Amino acid sequence: MTNRQLATYNLILKNSLDGKITTQEEIVSNYPKATYSDGYNYSDNPKVHDKCFQIWSDITAINCDWGADKVIIIDNFTYHMGSVEETLAYRKTLKDKAMKALVKVSCITNKIRKDGQGIMAENAEEGELLAKRFVDSFVENLENSPCN
């Protein structure tokens, strides 16, 4: 873990032990850019959804670090160490999102195979990787359709 990630982990751990949830503002004020060269920057721009993307990135890295024995739960730009039940529910939520993404990947892969969009064009010169355009593969499939 980096120094910034370690400081963030320790702050969230301390607040969680005190029964508090940690906000992005607290994390930024604990490790500000003005004090530390790798500190956090908080965006005051009202059009920005995530006011400090660096925090999300660091929390994700912390949760994947084997040196951190606790899981930080991310909930609407707030952070805390969850109980066993909360951590299992958080894990299930992440797994469900991943499964939905894998289903989409599978559907797209099957469409590529079916429509020929991912098949290399026959007239490509050697060493040149050209996939058929959608229109080409659509017209080819339409011409070979049993409806014609």
GROMACS .gro file of C-alpha atoms in nm:
model
  148
    1MET     CA    1   0.000   0.000   0.000
    2THR     CA    2   0.110   0.355  -0.063
    3ASN     CA    3   0.139   0.606   0.223
    4ARG     CA    4  -0.183   0.772   0.106
    5GLN     CA    5  -0.369   0.439   0.097
    6LEU     CA    6  -0.237   0.345   0.440
    7ALA     CA    7  -0.348   0.680   0.585
    8THR     CA    8  -0.692   0.632   0.427
    9TYR     CA    9  -0.720   0.275   0.556
   10ASN     CA   10  -0.622   0.379   0.909
   11LEU     CA   11  -0.871   0.670   0.911
   12ILE     CA   12  -1.159   0.450   0.794
   13LEU     CA   13  -1.060   0.177   1.042
   14LYS     CA   14  -1.047   0.427   1.332
   15ASN     CA   15  -1.383   0.581   1.239
   16SER     CA   16  -1.540   0.238   1.194
   17LEU     CA   17  -1.421   0.125   1.537
   18ASP     CA   18  -1.586   0.441   1.677
   19GLY     CA   19  -1.908   0.349   1.492
   20LYS     CA   20  -1.873   0.629   1.236
   21ILE     CA   21  -1.892   0.634   0.857
   22THR     CA   22  -1.610   0.816   0.676
   23THR     CA   23  -1.693   1.071   0.406
   24GLN     CA   24  -1.483   1.181   0.112
   25GLU     CA   25  -1.442   1.524   0.273
   26GLU     CA   26  -1.290   1.366   0.585
   27ILE     CA   27  -1.048   1.159   0.380
   28VAL     CA   28  -0.938   1.462   0.175
   29SER     CA   29  -0.890   1.675   0.487
   30ASN     CA   30  -0.689   1.392   0.647
   31TYR     CA   31  -0.453   1.370   0.347
   32PRO     CA   32  -0.483   1.695   0.145
   33LYS     CA   33  -0.292   1.782  -0.171
   34ALA     CA   34  -0.180   2.107  -0.004
   35THR     CA   35   0.020   1.912   0.257
   36TYR     CA   36   0.122   1.596   0.072
   37SER     CA   37   0.252   1.579  -0.285
   38ASP     CA   38   0.038   1.270  -0.343
   39GLY     CA   39  -0.255   1.406  -0.143
   40TYR     CA   40  -0.619   1.402  -0.245
   41ASN     CA   41  -0.788   1.673  -0.450
   42TYR     CA   42  -1.155   1.745  -0.384
   43SER     CA   43  -1.354   1.890  -0.673
   44ASP     CA   44  -1.604   2.165  -0.594
   45ASN     CA   45  -1.746   2.144  -0.947
   46PRO     CA   46  -2.123   2.080  -0.914
   47LYS     CA   47  -2.124   1.894  -1.248
   48VAL     CA   48  -1.880   1.629  -1.119
   49HIS     CA   49  -2.045   1.314  -0.983
   50ASP     CA   50  -1.747   1.177  -0.790
   51LYS     CA   51  -1.575   1.462  -0.608
   52CYS     CA   52  -1.252   1.266  -0.560
   53PHE     CA   53  -1.202   0.973  -0.794
   54GLN     CA   54  -0.861   0.905  -0.638
   55ILE     CA   55  -1.033   0.786  -0.321
   56TRP     CA   56  -1.242   0.528  -0.507
   57SER     CA   57  -0.930   0.410  -0.686
   58ASP     CA   58  -0.738   0.380  -0.358
   59ILE     CA   59  -1.023   0.199  -0.179
   60THR     CA   60  -1.040  -0.051  -0.465
   61ALA     CA   61  -0.663  -0.105  -0.440
   62ILE     CA   62  -0.684  -0.143  -0.060
   63ASN     CA   63  -0.962  -0.401  -0.091
   64CYS     CA   64  -0.743  -0.602  -0.330
   65ASP     CA   65  -0.432  -0.572  -0.111
   66TRP     CA   66  -0.359  -0.886   0.092
   67GLY     CA   67  -0.192  -0.673   0.359
   68ALA     CA   68  -0.524  -0.511   0.453
   69ASP     CA   69  -0.721  -0.763   0.655
   70LYS     CA   70  -1.051  -0.569   0.654
   71VAL     CA   71  -1.283  -0.495   0.362
   72ILE     CA   72  -1.387  -0.134   0.312
   73ILE     CA   73  -1.748  -0.103   0.203
   74ILE     CA   74  -1.821   0.174  -0.046
   75ASP     CA   75  -2.171   0.318  -0.020
   76ASN     CA   76  -2.263   0.639  -0.204
   77PHE     CA   77  -1.922   0.806  -0.152
   78THR     CA   78  -1.900   0.702   0.213
   79TYR     CA   79  -1.675   0.431   0.349
   80HIS     CA   80  -1.666   0.197   0.647
   81MET     CA   81  -1.544  -0.143   0.762
   82GLY     CA   82  -1.843  -0.371   0.752
   83SER     CA   83  -1.958  -0.640   0.986
   84VAL     CA   84  -1.947  -0.999   0.859
   85GLU     CA   85  -2.307  -0.970   0.736
   86GLU     CA   86  -2.245  -0.635   0.564
   87THR     CA   87  -1.927  -0.763   0.402
   88LEU     CA   88  -2.103  -1.074   0.268
   89ALA     CA   89  -2.387  -0.859   0.131
   90TYR     CA   90  -2.133  -0.623  -0.030
   91ARG     CA   91  -1.955  -0.921  -0.185
   92LYS     CA   92  -2.286  -1.050  -0.324
   93THR     CA   93  -2.362  -0.709  -0.476
   94LEU     CA   94  -2.020  -0.700  -0.647
   95LYS     CA   95  -2.064  -1.058  -0.769
   96ASP     CA   96  -2.411  -0.983  -0.910
   97LYS     CA   97  -2.274  -0.681  -1.100
   98ALA     CA   98  -1.989  -0.893  -1.236
   99MET     CA   99  -2.227  -1.166  -1.350
  100LYS     CA  100  -2.444  -0.913  -1.535
  101ALA     CA  101  -2.132  -0.785  -1.714
  102LEU     CA  102  -2.027  -1.142  -1.803
  103VAL     CA  103  -2.372  -1.212  -1.948
  104LYS     CA  104  -2.337  -0.902  -2.169
  105VAL     CA  105  -1.991  -1.015  -2.283
  106SER     CA  106  -2.131  -1.359  -2.366
  107CYS     CA  107  -2.417  -1.209  -2.569
  108ILE     CA  108  -2.181  -0.985  -2.765
  109THR     CA  109  -1.942  -1.276  -2.826
  110ASN     CA  110  -2.226  -1.490  -2.962
  111LYS     CA  111  -2.345  -1.208  -3.188
  112ILE     CA  112  -1.992  -1.164  -3.325
  113ARG     CA  113  -1.977  -1.534  -3.408
  114LYS     CA  114  -2.326  -1.537  -3.559
  115ASP     CA  115  -2.306  -1.221  -3.771
  116GLY     CA  116  -1.942  -1.247  -3.874
  117GLN     CA  117  -1.846  -0.909  -3.729
  118GLY     CA  118  -1.544  -1.059  -3.562
  119ILE     CA  119  -1.436  -1.272  -3.859
  120MET     CA  120  -1.143  -1.146  -4.060
  121ALA     CA  121  -1.232  -1.017  -4.405
  122GLU     CA  122  -1.127  -1.251  -4.688
  123ASN     CA  123  -0.975  -0.974  -4.898
  124ALA     CA  124  -0.740  -0.848  -4.628
  125GLU     CA  125  -0.377  -0.839  -4.729
  126GLU     CA  126  -0.142  -1.069  -4.544
  127GLY     CA  127  -0.066  -0.939  -4.195
  128GLU     CA  128  -0.347  -0.687  -4.212
  129LEU     CA  129  -0.621  -0.747  -3.958
  130LEU     CA  130  -0.950  -0.625  -4.100
  131ALA     CA  131  -1.274  -0.735  -3.945
  132LYS     CA  132  -1.587  -0.727  -4.154
  133ARG     CA  133  -1.794  -0.418  -4.102
  134PHE     CA  134  -2.143  -0.464  -3.960
  135VAL     CA  135  -2.307  -0.368  -4.289
  136ASP     CA  136  -2.096  -0.622  -4.484
  137SER     CA  137  -2.179  -0.907  -4.249
  138PHE     CA  138  -2.547  -0.805  -4.235
  139VAL     CA  139  -2.581  -0.798  -4.614
  140GLU     CA  140  -2.394  -1.131  -4.643
  141ASN     CA  141  -2.630  -1.292  -4.391
  142LEU     CA  142  -2.932  -1.136  -4.562
  143GLU     CA  143  -2.827  -1.279  -4.900
  144ASN     CA  144  -2.786  -1.625  -4.749
  145SER     CA  145  -3.117  -1.600  -4.565
  146PRO     CA  146  -3.371  -1.878  -4.630
  147CYS     CA  147  -3.633  -1.603  -4.675
  148ASN     CA  148  -3.488  -1.502  -5.014
   0.00000   0.00000   0.00000
